[in-house]
Amino acid sequence: MASLIPETTQKLFTPETLRSAAKQSERCLIVPVRLRRAIKRYLREQEESHMKRKVLRLSESLSEIKNVNLMLTESTAKDLFEDPLKSIEQSKRWKIKSAYGDIGLKYGDDESIAYVASRMPAVYSACYRVLSEVRRRLLGFSPAKVLDFGAGTGSAFWALQEVWPGSLEKVNIVEPSQSMQRAGQSLKQGLKNLPLIHSYSSIQALNKDIKKSEREHDLVIASYVLGEIPSLKDRITIVRQLWDLTGDVLVLVEPGTPQGSSIISQMRSHILWMEKRKIRKSEGHKSKGVDNENSNEVATLRSGVHIVAPCPHDGRCPLENSGKYCHFVQRLQRTTSQRVYKRSKDEPLRGFEDEKFCFVAFRRGQRPREPWPLDGMKFDTLKEQKAKRNPEDVEIDYEDLLKLQAEAEERRLELVKPVYYDSDGADDNDKDLEVGEKDHETGHADVGGGWGRIIFGPVRRGRQVAMDVCRSTKRDGSEGSFEHVVVTRSKSPTLHRLARKSFWGDLWPF
């Protein structure tokens, strides 16, 4: 392949580093040993009578919440997209500091135990996948002060500990269920080097306890909680409160269902609209000379927002009214508790499960202007590559080939590490039990807008790969589109090789 790459771009990417930068999806995730043992210890301490029945009741309750979300009128959602303020300006609740909200499901002791046994590993895997991408996309971002809203039994907290070990200094937890709080505290017993953790029953209690100057958090995360609040107005109120408590990054995660995707899309639209409205107001005041210089500087520093992931742009979602919804999947190896207590219909329970989820990660400030990954690159076609091939390179030295294969096999055996399960009899303090170490990352996909997102699984047919990609159509990331991309081997062998290795949720360079 011949490349005509400017010096500035060459420092960022080469054809060899494109794949490592584009890779965002996680393969089959193994829940950390510490968490698996904590779950096993916690369940052993509880009464396990009728455990399968408790898990089944919890599953039925979560399904009822989905039905409540379906009952929300479509006109309300439509008004929210067209004019986010119109749908709530008639409501007195808008100016009331809402608590956690009108929860559709009350978590008592039975529900909390069933949640730990059946749902916690899957929610952890989704949070881990999302936070891992935030870490990869935002080099240098290392949160010290975190707010976990709707913390439940602490799935997001465990993911934070894995993604940014040693970074957390203070974690504020908002969870109205005392049973959930007790379960989360029990699971953390025995962990070392924990950050300072404060638990609150509502956002009001948190704001009352913390000074106004100390309310901003480096990272705010709300995972699998907004869908449990049946009132759309309460959701908007809560997300606005969470955004006010965010100093840098806000992450929202919901189940990968049409309802979960709709909630994420609504909250995405509202925050983007709200920040654009602030900027317009600030510019209007400046033109009239109303604000002084100091207030203008503060407003400029805090105004603006851009999306870190999954959207490569900050415009209107191109999937609206398309019949499709944006979601992703994370495969995880089932824990012992999941294999024991989850039921399967007339079939043996698989050793893994696929957790589908939707998410969005916001960051304060304007989207950075970065060069796009393929700027200045020229890829040879297959015919051009064959024309430039040296005849000597085509000759095969079988002795050298066998030697290379033997060396590759030795390296593969060295890299294979044993997988430890709950039944393994090793010490909790053994550092060798850490599973899933990160590969050395040689590329970095920035958030400048030049990376599209593969929304659904690529389809590989012979020498071509078809992908559905959400991408930015403008350099400033203000608009985007949903495109069907077909990559053929004859036109670009290099990109074809990259496409064949891509998975659902990975990035695609433009």
PDB file of C-alpha atoms in Angstrom, residues 220-377:
ATOM      1  CA  VAL A 220     -21.519  11.371  37.089  1.00  0.00           C
ATOM      2  CA  ILE A 221     -23.035   8.036  36.088  1.00  0.00           C
ATOM      3  CA  ALA A 222     -26.667   6.872  36.127  1.00  0.00           C
ATOM      4  CA  SER A 223     -26.968   3.250  35.054  1.00  0.00           C
ATOM      5  CA  TYR A 224     -30.204   1.261  34.620  1.00  0.00           C
ATOM      6  CA  VAL A 225     -32.226   3.714  36.666  1.00  0.00           C
ATOM      7  CA  LEU A 226     -34.034   6.242  34.428  1.00  0.00           C
ATOM      8  CA  GLY A 227     -36.230   3.494  32.983  1.00  0.00           C
ATOM      9  CA  GLU A 228     -37.542   2.727  36.480  1.00  0.00           C
ATOM     10  CA  ILE A 229     -38.991   6.254  36.719  1.00  0.00           C
ATOM     11  CA  PRO A 230     -42.316   6.131  34.846  1.00  0.00           C
ATOM     12  CA  SER A 231     -42.786   9.924  34.746  1.00  0.00           C
ATOM     13  CA  LEU A 232     -41.084  11.518  31.738  1.00  0.00           C
ATOM     14  CA  LYS A 233     -41.068  14.894  33.469  1.00  0.00           C
ATOM     15  CA  ASP A 234     -39.306  13.443  36.496  1.00  0.00           C
ATOM     16  CA  ARG A 235     -36.667  11.941  34.228  1.00  0.00           C
ATOM     17  CA  ILE A 236     -35.965  15.321  32.648  1.00  0.00           C
ATOM     18  CA  THR A 237     -35.819  16.956  36.068  1.00  0.00           C
ATOM     19  CA  ILE A 238     -33.381  14.371  37.387  1.00  0.00           C
ATOM     20  CA  VAL A 239     -31.115  14.497  34.338  1.00  0.00           C
ATOM     21  CA  ARG A 240     -30.955  18.276  34.589  1.00  0.00           C
ATOM     22  CA  GLN A 241     -29.987  17.971  38.251  1.00  0.00           C
ATOM     23  CA  LEU A 242     -27.326  15.411  37.359  1.00  0.00           C
ATOM     24  CA  TRP A 243     -25.960  17.699  34.654  1.00  0.00           C
ATOM     25  CA  ASP A 244     -25.731  20.549  37.161  1.00  0.00           C
ATOM     26  CA  LEU A 245     -23.679  18.245  39.414  1.00  0.00           C
ATOM     27  CA  THR A 246     -21.365  17.317  36.526  1.00  0.00           C
ATOM     28  CA  GLY A 247     -18.043  19.087  36.267  1.00  0.00           C
ATOM     29  CA  ASP A 248     -16.743  17.137  33.277  1.00  0.00           C
ATOM     30  CA  VAL A 249     -18.377  13.871  32.092  1.00  0.00           C
ATOM     31  CA  LEU A 250     -21.949  12.554  32.449  1.00  0.00           C
ATOM     32  CA  VAL A 251     -22.736   8.925  31.516  1.00  0.00           C
ATOM     33  CA  LEU A 252     -26.256   7.499  31.131  1.00  0.00           C
ATOM     34  CA  VAL A 253     -26.769   3.749  30.603  1.00  0.00           C
ATOM     35  CA  GLU A 254     -30.056   1.926  29.990  1.00  0.00           C
ATOM     36  CA  PRO A 255     -31.113  -1.567  28.845  1.00  0.00           C
ATOM     37  CA  GLY A 256     -30.746  -2.208  25.119  1.00  0.00           C
ATOM     38  CA  THR A 257     -34.457  -2.197  24.364  1.00  0.00           C
ATOM     39  CA  PRO A 258     -36.523   0.192  22.197  1.00  0.00           C
ATOM     40  CA  GLN A 259     -37.729   1.799  25.427  1.00  0.00           C
ATOM     41  CA  GLY A 260     -34.202   2.182  26.794  1.00  0.00           C
ATOM     42  CA  SER A 261     -33.002   3.638  23.515  1.00  0.00           C
ATOM     43  CA  SER A 262     -35.908   6.084  23.491  1.00  0.00           C
ATOM     44  CA  ILE A 263     -35.031   7.289  26.996  1.00  0.00           C
ATOM     45  CA  ILE A 264     -31.369   7.805  26.064  1.00  0.00           C
ATOM     46  CA  SER A 265     -32.366   9.609  22.855  1.00  0.00           C
ATOM     47  CA  GLN A 266     -34.735  11.930  24.726  1.00  0.00           C
ATOM     48  CA  MET A 267     -32.168  12.833  27.377  1.00  0.00           C
ATOM     49  CA  ARG A 268     -29.521  13.331  24.682  1.00  0.00           C
ATOM     50  CA  SER A 269     -31.771  15.735  22.778  1.00  0.00           C
ATOM     51  CA  HIS A 270     -32.661  17.663  25.904  1.00  0.00           C
ATOM     52  CA  ILE A 271     -29.111  18.263  27.164  1.00  0.00           C
ATOM     53  CA  LEU A 272     -27.868  19.276  23.703  1.00  0.00           C
ATOM     54  CA  TRP A 273     -30.821  21.635  23.258  1.00  0.00           C
ATOM     55  CA  MET A 274     -30.382  23.067  26.749  1.00  0.00           C
ATOM     56  CA  GLU A 275     -26.683  23.886  26.267  1.00  0.00           C
ATOM     57  CA  LYS A 276     -27.260  25.390  22.815  1.00  0.00           C
ATOM     58  CA  ARG A 277     -29.949  27.579  24.341  1.00  0.00           C
ATOM     59  CA  LYS A 278     -27.519  28.767  27.036  1.00  0.00           C
ATOM     60  CA  ILE A 279     -24.945  29.697  24.410  1.00  0.00           C
ATOM     61  CA  ARG A 280     -27.529  31.659  22.407  1.00  0.00           C
ATOM     62  CA  LYS A 281     -28.614  33.509  25.535  1.00  0.00           C
ATOM     63  CA  SER A 282     -25.016  34.269  26.496  1.00  0.00           C
ATOM     64  CA  GLU A 283     -24.254  35.598  23.017  1.00  0.00           C
ATOM     65  CA  GLY A 284     -27.416  37.718  23.125  1.00  0.00           C
ATOM     66  CA  HIS A 285     -26.384  39.266  26.443  1.00  0.00           C
ATOM     67  CA  LYS A 286     -22.917  39.971  25.121  1.00  0.00           C
ATOM     68  CA  SER A 287     -24.300  41.751  22.064  1.00  0.00           C
ATOM     69  CA  LYS A 288     -26.450  43.919  24.343  1.00  0.00           C
ATOM     70  CA  GLY A 289     -23.586  44.529  26.779  1.00  0.00           C
ATOM     71  CA  VAL A 290     -25.599  43.219  29.735  1.00  0.00           C
ATOM     72  CA  ASP A 291     -23.024  40.931  31.381  1.00  0.00           C
ATOM     73  CA  ASN A 292     -19.689  42.023  32.682  1.00  0.00           C
ATOM     74  CA  GLU A 293     -16.413  40.414  31.578  1.00  0.00           C
ATOM     75  CA  ASN A 294     -16.061  38.091  34.582  1.00  0.00           C
ATOM     76  CA  SER A 295     -19.506  36.547  34.203  1.00  0.00           C
ATOM     77  CA  ASN A 296     -18.920  36.142  30.463  1.00  0.00           C
ATOM     78  CA  GLU A 297     -15.698  34.256  31.081  1.00  0.00           C
ATOM     79  CA  VAL A 298     -17.386  31.890  33.568  1.00  0.00           C
ATOM     80  CA  ALA A 299     -20.286  31.255  31.182  1.00  0.00           C
ATOM     81  CA  THR A 300     -17.893  30.547  28.308  1.00  0.00           C
ATOM     82  CA  LEU A 301     -15.930  28.010  30.337  1.00  0.00           C
ATOM     83  CA  ARG A 302     -19.062  26.064  31.413  1.00  0.00           C
ATOM     84  CA  SER A 303     -21.132  26.451  28.246  1.00  0.00           C
ATOM     85  CA  GLY A 304     -21.210  23.914  25.483  1.00  0.00           C
ATOM     86  CA  VAL A 305     -21.394  20.154  25.415  1.00  0.00           C
ATOM     87  CA  HIS A 306     -20.297  17.403  23.058  1.00  0.00           C
ATOM     88  CA  ILE A 307     -20.903  13.671  22.994  1.00  0.00           C
ATOM     89  CA  VAL A 308     -17.952  11.407  23.698  1.00  0.00           C
ATOM     90  CA  ALA A 309     -19.724   8.153  22.766  1.00  0.00           C
ATOM     91  CA  PRO A 310     -21.454   6.489  21.056  1.00  0.00           C
ATOM     92  CA  CYS A 311     -22.499   9.323  18.730  1.00  0.00           C
ATOM     93  CA  PRO A 312     -19.749  10.771  16.510  1.00  0.00           C
ATOM     94  CA  HIS A 313     -21.681  14.027  16.206  1.00  0.00           C
ATOM     95  CA  ASP A 314     -23.891  16.398  18.223  1.00  0.00           C
ATOM     96  CA  GLY A 315     -26.694  16.776  15.700  1.00  0.00           C
ATOM     97  CA  ARG A 316     -30.135  15.238  15.446  1.00  0.00           C
ATOM     98  CA  CYS A 317     -30.115  11.442  15.733  1.00  0.00           C
ATOM     99  CA  PRO A 318     -30.354  10.022  12.171  1.00  0.00           C
ATOM    100  CA  LEU A 319     -32.172   6.919  13.468  1.00  0.00           C
ATOM    101  CA  GLU A 320     -35.251   8.916  14.528  1.00  0.00           C
ATOM    102  CA  ASN A 321     -38.403   7.671  12.804  1.00  0.00           C
ATOM    103  CA  SER A 322     -36.398   4.978  11.013  1.00  0.00           C
ATOM    104  CA  GLY A 323     -37.801   1.981  12.899  1.00  0.00           C
ATOM    105  CA  LYS A 324     -34.302   1.159  14.186  1.00  0.00           C
ATOM    106  CA  TYR A 325     -32.810   1.930  17.546  1.00  0.00           C
ATOM    107  CA  CYS A 326     -29.219   2.416  18.671  1.00  0.00           C
ATOM    108  CA  HIS A 327     -28.013  -0.271  21.073  1.00  0.00           C
ATOM    109  CA  PHE A 328     -25.001  -2.484  21.673  1.00  0.00           C
ATOM    110  CA  VAL A 329     -24.223  -5.853  23.217  1.00  0.00           C
ATOM    111  CA  GLN A 330     -21.709  -7.173  25.715  1.00  0.00           C
ATOM    112  CA  ARG A 331     -21.181 -10.897  26.131  1.00  0.00           C
ATOM    113  CA  LEU A 332     -20.207 -12.073  29.609  1.00  0.00           C
ATOM    114  CA  GLN A 333     -19.400 -15.415  31.153  1.00  0.00           C
ATOM    115  CA  ARG A 334     -22.162 -16.319  33.581  1.00  0.00           C
ATOM    116  CA  THR A 335     -21.225 -16.466  37.239  1.00  0.00           C
ATOM    117  CA  THR A 336     -22.023 -19.403  39.511  1.00  0.00           C
ATOM    118  CA  SER A 337     -25.079 -17.624  40.948  1.00  0.00           C
ATOM    119  CA  GLN A 338     -26.474 -16.891  37.508  1.00  0.00           C
ATOM    120  CA  ARG A 339     -26.038 -20.490  36.392  1.00  0.00           C
ATOM    121  CA  VAL A 340     -27.753 -21.764  39.540  1.00  0.00           C
ATOM    122  CA  TYR A 341     -30.689 -19.371  39.916  1.00  0.00           C
ATOM    123  CA  LYS A 342     -31.617 -18.294  36.384  1.00  0.00           C
ATOM    124  CA  ARG A 343     -34.151 -20.410  34.543  1.00  0.00           C
ATOM    125  CA  SER A 344     -34.148 -21.550  30.934  1.00  0.00           C
ATOM    126  CA  LYS A 345     -37.154 -22.688  28.908  1.00  0.00           C
ATOM    127  CA  ASP A 346     -36.711 -26.405  28.224  1.00  0.00           C
ATOM    128  CA  GLU A 347     -33.066 -25.883  27.258  1.00  0.00           C
ATOM    129  CA  PRO A 348     -29.831 -26.125  29.229  1.00  0.00           C
ATOM    130  CA  LEU A 349     -28.614 -22.725  30.413  1.00  0.00           C
ATOM    131  CA  ARG A 350     -25.685 -21.451  28.356  1.00  0.00           C
ATOM    132  CA  GLY A 351     -22.383 -20.604  29.999  1.00  0.00           C
ATOM    133  CA  PHE A 352     -22.618 -17.022  28.743  1.00  0.00           C
ATOM    134  CA  GLU A 353     -25.237 -14.366  28.167  1.00  0.00           C
ATOM    135  CA  ASP A 354     -25.477 -11.270  25.978  1.00  0.00           C
ATOM    136  CA  GLU A 355     -26.340  -8.059  27.790  1.00  0.00           C
ATOM    137  CA  LYS A 356     -27.804  -5.469  25.430  1.00  0.00           C
ATOM    138  CA  PHE A 357     -27.513  -1.841  26.492  1.00  0.00           C
ATOM    139  CA  CYS A 358     -27.842   1.761  25.298  1.00  0.00           C
ATOM    140  CA  PHE A 359     -25.716   4.621  26.536  1.00  0.00           C
ATOM    141  CA  VAL A 360     -24.550   8.166  25.974  1.00  0.00           C
ATOM    142  CA  ALA A 361     -21.550  10.000  27.441  1.00  0.00           C
ATOM    143  CA  PHE A 362     -21.516  13.812  27.512  1.00  0.00           C
ATOM    144  CA  ARG A 363     -18.567  16.107  28.179  1.00  0.00           C
ATOM    145  CA  ARG A 364     -18.682  19.798  28.957  1.00  0.00           C
ATOM    146  CA  GLY A 365     -17.114  22.171  26.435  1.00  0.00           C
ATOM    147  CA  GLN A 366     -16.993  22.357  22.667  1.00  0.00           C
ATOM    148  CA  ARG A 367     -16.019  19.359  20.561  1.00  0.00           C
ATOM    149  CA  PRO A 368     -12.287  19.489  19.838  1.00  0.00           C
ATOM    150  CA  ARG A 369     -11.175  20.047  16.241  1.00  0.00           C
ATOM    151  CA  GLU A 370      -8.949  17.110  15.393  1.00  0.00           C
ATOM    152  CA  PRO A 371      -7.686  15.872  12.015  1.00  0.00           C
ATOM    153  CA  TRP A 372      -9.725  12.976  10.693  1.00  0.00           C
ATOM    154  CA  PRO A 373      -7.918   9.618  10.768  1.00  0.00           C
ATOM    155  CA  LEU A 374      -7.779   9.127   6.966  1.00  0.00           C
ATOM    156  CA  ASP A 375      -6.739  12.689   6.136  1.00  0.00           C
ATOM    157  CA  GLY A 376      -3.909  12.560   3.625  1.00  0.00           C
ATOM    158  CA  MET A 377      -3.975   8.771   3.242  1.00  0.00           C
TER     159      MET A 377
END
